[in-house]
Coordinates of C-alpha atoms in Angstrom, one line a residue:
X1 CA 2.8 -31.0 15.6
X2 CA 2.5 -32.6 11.9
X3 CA -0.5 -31.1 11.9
X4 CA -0.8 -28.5 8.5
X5 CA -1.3 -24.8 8.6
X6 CA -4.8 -25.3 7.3
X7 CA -5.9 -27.4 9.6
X8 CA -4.2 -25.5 12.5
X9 CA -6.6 -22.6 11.6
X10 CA -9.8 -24.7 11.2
X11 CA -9.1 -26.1 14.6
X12 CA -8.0 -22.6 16.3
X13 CA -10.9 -20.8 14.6
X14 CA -13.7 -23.3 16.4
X15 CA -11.8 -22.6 19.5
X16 CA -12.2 -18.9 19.1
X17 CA -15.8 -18.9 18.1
X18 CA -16.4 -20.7 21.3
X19 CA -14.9 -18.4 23.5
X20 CA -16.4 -15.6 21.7
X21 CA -20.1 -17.0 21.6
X22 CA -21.5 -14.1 24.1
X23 CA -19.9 -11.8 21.4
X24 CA -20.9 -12.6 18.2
X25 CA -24.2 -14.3 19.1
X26 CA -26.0 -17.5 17.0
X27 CA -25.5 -15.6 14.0
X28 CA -22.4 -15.5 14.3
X29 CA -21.2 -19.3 15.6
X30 CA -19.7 -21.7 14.0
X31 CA -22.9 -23.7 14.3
X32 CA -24.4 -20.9 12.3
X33 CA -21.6 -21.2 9.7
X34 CA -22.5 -25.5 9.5
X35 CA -26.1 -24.9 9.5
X36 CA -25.9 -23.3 6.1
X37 CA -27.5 -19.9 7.0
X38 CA -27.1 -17.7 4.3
X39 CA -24.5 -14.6 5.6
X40 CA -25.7 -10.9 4.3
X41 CA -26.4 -10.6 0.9
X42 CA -27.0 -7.5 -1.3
X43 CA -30.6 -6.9 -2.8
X44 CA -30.1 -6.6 -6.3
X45 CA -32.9 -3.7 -8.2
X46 CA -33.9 -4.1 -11.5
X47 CA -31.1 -2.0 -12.5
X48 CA -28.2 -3.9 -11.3
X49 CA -25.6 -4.8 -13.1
X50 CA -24.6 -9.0 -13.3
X51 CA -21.8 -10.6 -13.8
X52 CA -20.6 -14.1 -13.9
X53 CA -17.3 -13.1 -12.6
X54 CA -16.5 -9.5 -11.9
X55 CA -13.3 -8.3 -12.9
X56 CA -11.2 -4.8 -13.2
X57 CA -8.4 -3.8 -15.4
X58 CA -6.0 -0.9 -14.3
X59 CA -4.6 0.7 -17.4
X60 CA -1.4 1.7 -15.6
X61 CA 0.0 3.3 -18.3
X62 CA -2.5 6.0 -18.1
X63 CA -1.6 7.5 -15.2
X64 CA 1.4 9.6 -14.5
X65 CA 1.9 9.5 -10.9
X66 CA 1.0 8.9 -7.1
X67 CA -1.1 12.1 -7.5
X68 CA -3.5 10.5 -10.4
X69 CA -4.5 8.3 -8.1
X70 CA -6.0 9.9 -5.2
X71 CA -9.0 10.8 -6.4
X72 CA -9.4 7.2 -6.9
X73 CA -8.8 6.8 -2.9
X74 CA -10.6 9.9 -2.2
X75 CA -13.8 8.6 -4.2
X76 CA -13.5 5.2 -2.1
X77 CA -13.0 6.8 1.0
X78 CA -16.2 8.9 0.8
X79 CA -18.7 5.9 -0.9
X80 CA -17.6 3.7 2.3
X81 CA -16.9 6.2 5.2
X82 CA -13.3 4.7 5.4
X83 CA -11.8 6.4 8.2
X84 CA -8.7 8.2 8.0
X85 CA -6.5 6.8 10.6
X86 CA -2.3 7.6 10.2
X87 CA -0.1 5.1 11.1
X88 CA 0.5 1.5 11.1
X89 CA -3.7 0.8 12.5
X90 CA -4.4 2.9 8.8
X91 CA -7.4 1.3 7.3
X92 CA -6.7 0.5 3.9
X93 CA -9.5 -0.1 0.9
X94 CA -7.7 1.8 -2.2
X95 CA -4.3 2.9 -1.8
X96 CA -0.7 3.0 -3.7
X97 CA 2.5 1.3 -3.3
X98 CA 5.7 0.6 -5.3
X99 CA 6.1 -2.1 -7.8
X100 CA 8.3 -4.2 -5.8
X101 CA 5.9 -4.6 -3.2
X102 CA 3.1 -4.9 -5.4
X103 CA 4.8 -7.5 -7.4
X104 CA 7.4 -9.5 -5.5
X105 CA 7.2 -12.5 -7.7
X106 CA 7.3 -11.3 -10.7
X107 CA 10.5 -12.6 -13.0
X108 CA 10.5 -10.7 -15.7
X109 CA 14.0 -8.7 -14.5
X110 CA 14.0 -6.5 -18.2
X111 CA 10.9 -4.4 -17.7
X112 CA 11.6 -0.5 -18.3
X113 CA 12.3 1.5 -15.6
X114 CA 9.3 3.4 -15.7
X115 CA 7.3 0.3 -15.0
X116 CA 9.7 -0.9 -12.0
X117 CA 9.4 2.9 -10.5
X118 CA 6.2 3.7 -10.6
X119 CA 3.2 3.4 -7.8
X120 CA 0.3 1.1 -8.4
X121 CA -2.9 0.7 -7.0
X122 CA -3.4 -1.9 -4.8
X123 CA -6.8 -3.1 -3.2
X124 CA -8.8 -6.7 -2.5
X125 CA -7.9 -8.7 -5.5
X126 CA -11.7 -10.8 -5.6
X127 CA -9.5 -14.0 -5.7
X128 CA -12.0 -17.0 -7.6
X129 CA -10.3 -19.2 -5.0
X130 CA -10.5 -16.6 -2.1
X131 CA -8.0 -18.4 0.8
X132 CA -9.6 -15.8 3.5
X133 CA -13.3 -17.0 2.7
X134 CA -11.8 -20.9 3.6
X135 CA -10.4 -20.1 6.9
X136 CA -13.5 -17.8 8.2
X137 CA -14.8 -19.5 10.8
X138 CA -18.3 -17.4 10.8
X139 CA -19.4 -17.0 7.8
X140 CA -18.4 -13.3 7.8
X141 CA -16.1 -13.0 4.8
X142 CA -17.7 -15.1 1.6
X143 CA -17.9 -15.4 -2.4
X144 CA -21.0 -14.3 -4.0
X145 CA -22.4 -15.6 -6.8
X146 CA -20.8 -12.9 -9.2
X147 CA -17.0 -14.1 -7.9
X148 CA -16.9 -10.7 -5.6
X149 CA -15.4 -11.8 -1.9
X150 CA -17.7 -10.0 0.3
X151 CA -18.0 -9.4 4.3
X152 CA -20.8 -9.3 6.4
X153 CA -19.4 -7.2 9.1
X154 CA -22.1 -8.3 12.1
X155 CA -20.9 -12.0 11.3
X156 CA -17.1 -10.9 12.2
X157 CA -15.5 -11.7 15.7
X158 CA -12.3 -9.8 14.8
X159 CA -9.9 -13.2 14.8
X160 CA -8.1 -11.8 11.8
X161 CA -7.9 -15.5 10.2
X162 CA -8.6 -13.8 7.0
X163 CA -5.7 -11.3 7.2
X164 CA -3.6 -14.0 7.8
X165 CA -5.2 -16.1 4.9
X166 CA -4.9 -12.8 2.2
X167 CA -1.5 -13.2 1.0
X168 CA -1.9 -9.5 -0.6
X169 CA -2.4 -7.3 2.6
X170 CA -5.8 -6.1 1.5
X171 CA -8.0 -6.2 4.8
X172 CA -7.7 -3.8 7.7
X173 CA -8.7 -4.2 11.2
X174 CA -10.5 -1.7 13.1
X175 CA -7.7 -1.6 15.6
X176 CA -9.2 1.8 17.3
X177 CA -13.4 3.0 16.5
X178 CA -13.3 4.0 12.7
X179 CA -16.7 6.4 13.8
X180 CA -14.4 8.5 16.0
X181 CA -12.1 9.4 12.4
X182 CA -15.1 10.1 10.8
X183 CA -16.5 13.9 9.9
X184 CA -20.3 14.7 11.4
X185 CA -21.9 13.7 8.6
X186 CA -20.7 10.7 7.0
X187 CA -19.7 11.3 3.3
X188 CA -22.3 8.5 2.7
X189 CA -25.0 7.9 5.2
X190 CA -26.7 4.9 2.8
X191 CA -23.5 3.3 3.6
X192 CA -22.9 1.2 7.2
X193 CA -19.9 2.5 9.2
X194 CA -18.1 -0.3 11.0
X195 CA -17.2 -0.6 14.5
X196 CA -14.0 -1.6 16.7
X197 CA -12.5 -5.2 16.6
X198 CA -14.3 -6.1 12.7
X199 CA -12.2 -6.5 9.7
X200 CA -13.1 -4.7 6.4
X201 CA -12.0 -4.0 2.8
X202 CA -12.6 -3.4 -0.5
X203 CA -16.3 -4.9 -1.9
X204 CA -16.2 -3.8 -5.4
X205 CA -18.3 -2.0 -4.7
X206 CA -21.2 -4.9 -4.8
X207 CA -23.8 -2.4 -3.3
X208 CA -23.5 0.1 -6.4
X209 CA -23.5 -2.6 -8.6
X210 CA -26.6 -3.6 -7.6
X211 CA -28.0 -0.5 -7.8
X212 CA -26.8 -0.3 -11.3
X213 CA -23.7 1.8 -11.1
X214 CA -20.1 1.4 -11.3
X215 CA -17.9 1.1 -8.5
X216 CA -16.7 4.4 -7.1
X217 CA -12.9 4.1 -8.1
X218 CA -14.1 3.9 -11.6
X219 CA -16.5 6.7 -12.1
X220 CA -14.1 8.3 -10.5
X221 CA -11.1 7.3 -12.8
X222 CA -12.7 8.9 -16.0
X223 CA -12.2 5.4 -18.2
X224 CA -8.5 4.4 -17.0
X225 CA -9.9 1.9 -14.5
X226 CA -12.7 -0.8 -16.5
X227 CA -14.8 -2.7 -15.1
X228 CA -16.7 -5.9 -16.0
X229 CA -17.7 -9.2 -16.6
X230 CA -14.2 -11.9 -16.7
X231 CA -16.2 -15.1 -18.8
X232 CA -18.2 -12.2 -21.5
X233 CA -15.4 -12.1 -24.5
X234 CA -17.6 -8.5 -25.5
X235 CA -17.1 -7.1 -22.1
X236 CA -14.7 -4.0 -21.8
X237 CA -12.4 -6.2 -19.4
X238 CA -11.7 -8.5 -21.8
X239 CA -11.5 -6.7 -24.8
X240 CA -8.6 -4.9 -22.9
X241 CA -7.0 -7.9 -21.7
X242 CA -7.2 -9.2 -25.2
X243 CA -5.4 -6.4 -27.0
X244 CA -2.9 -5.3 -23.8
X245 CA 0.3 -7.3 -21.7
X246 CA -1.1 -7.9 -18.4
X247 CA 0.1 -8.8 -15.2
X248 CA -1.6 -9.3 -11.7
X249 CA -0.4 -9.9 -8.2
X250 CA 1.2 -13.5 -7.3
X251 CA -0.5 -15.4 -9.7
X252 CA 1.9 -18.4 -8.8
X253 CA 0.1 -18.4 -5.9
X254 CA -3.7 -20.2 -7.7
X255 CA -5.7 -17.4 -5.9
X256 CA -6.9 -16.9 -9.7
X257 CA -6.9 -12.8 -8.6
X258 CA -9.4 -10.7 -10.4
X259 CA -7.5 -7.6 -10.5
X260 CA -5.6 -6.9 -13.8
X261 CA -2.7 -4.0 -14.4
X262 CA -1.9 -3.3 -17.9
X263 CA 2.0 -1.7 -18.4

């Protein structure tokens, strides 16, 4: 029983794999993960955009309201074919919450009341030290080259490590068939749906960046959301950070998040 947490998982996540073997198939073993076989990667055209480290700055002060934000979730919604599911099994890429439960670490107890009352956007914070790409078992959730944490949604058995590993609550699991809550078309047929028993979440958008666009949430937020490269001093992220007060979500916690909010 002195055994640690991490460990725990690594053992209990081989034992899953096992069981599951007639599930997820070779690809999808842990002798798949050991053998070094590259999980799903996205082909990058010659207009994609690169990065060393991908990062996104939420001017917060820029928006008024809950209401400024859903075309944000609306525009993410339709780019992935995120179902809309009610409830507690709601499948979550983009979406708003309060500041204390965006924040709960934060000790800074004299910031305005405007700040402490508003919603903020929340979503997968690209952590440079991602705990839910450790504790995969398979491969399906990794860290490409560029710093985004991305999935490979045929690699996933549906063990949920990762949700337990994400200390921001940023991955969903397909609970009930997401193609059921889905209109006839999908907003985006270039786009895979998922399927019941996989966890997804937010990619930053890697496949429109390697088309050579932004993500959707930032087309969409008409230059209150930037987006760009974390380790380029010119790049639009970190001219903002630069000349801004930021903050991001449990830093204390060395995730190194890649999600910025500006107050």
């Amino acid at each position: 029983m002195n055994k640690s947490r991490r460990s725990f998982l690594k053992t209990a996540g081989l034992s899953v794999c096992a069981l599951s073997g007639g599930i997820a198939g070779v690809a999808g073993s842990p002798a798949a993960a050991r053998s070094g076989i590259a999980p799903g990667r996205y082909g990058k055209g010659e207009k994609a955009l690169r990065a060393k480290r991908w990062a996104m700055v939420i001017d917060t002060r820029k928006f008024c309201g809950p209401q400024d934000y859903e075309p944000l979730v609306e525009a993410c919604r339709a780019a992935h074919n995120v179902p809309h599911i009610k409830g507690p099994q709601e499948i979550k890429w983009f979406w708003t919450d309060s500041y204390e439960h965006g924040f709960p670490d934060d000790m800074n107890e004299h910031l305005s009341k405007n700040v402490r009352e508003s919603a903020y956007p929340l979503l997968c914070n690209h952590c440079g030290r991602p705990p839910c790409a450790r504790v995969c078992p398979t491969q399906a959730t990794y860290q490409m080259e560029d710093g985004i944490v991305a999935m490979d949604y045929h690699r996933c058995i549906g063990c949920r490590f990762c949700m337990a590993a994400c200390p921001y609550g940023a991955r969903s699991f397909n609970f009930k068939d997401p193609r059921k809550f889905l209109p006839d078309p999908v907003p985006n047929p270039a786009f895979p749906t998922r399927m019941i028993g996989v966890v997804e979440k937010c990619t930053f958008c890697a496949e429109r960046l390697a088309a050579g666009q932004m993500p959707a949430c930032v087309e969409a937020s008409q230059g209150r959301i930037l987006f760009g490269d974390l380790e380029d001093p010119d790049s639009t992220a970190r001219q903002a950070l630069a000349t801004g007060y930021s903050i991001r979500r449990k830093p204390s916690l060395g995730t190194r998040p890649g999600v910025y909010y500006l107050i």
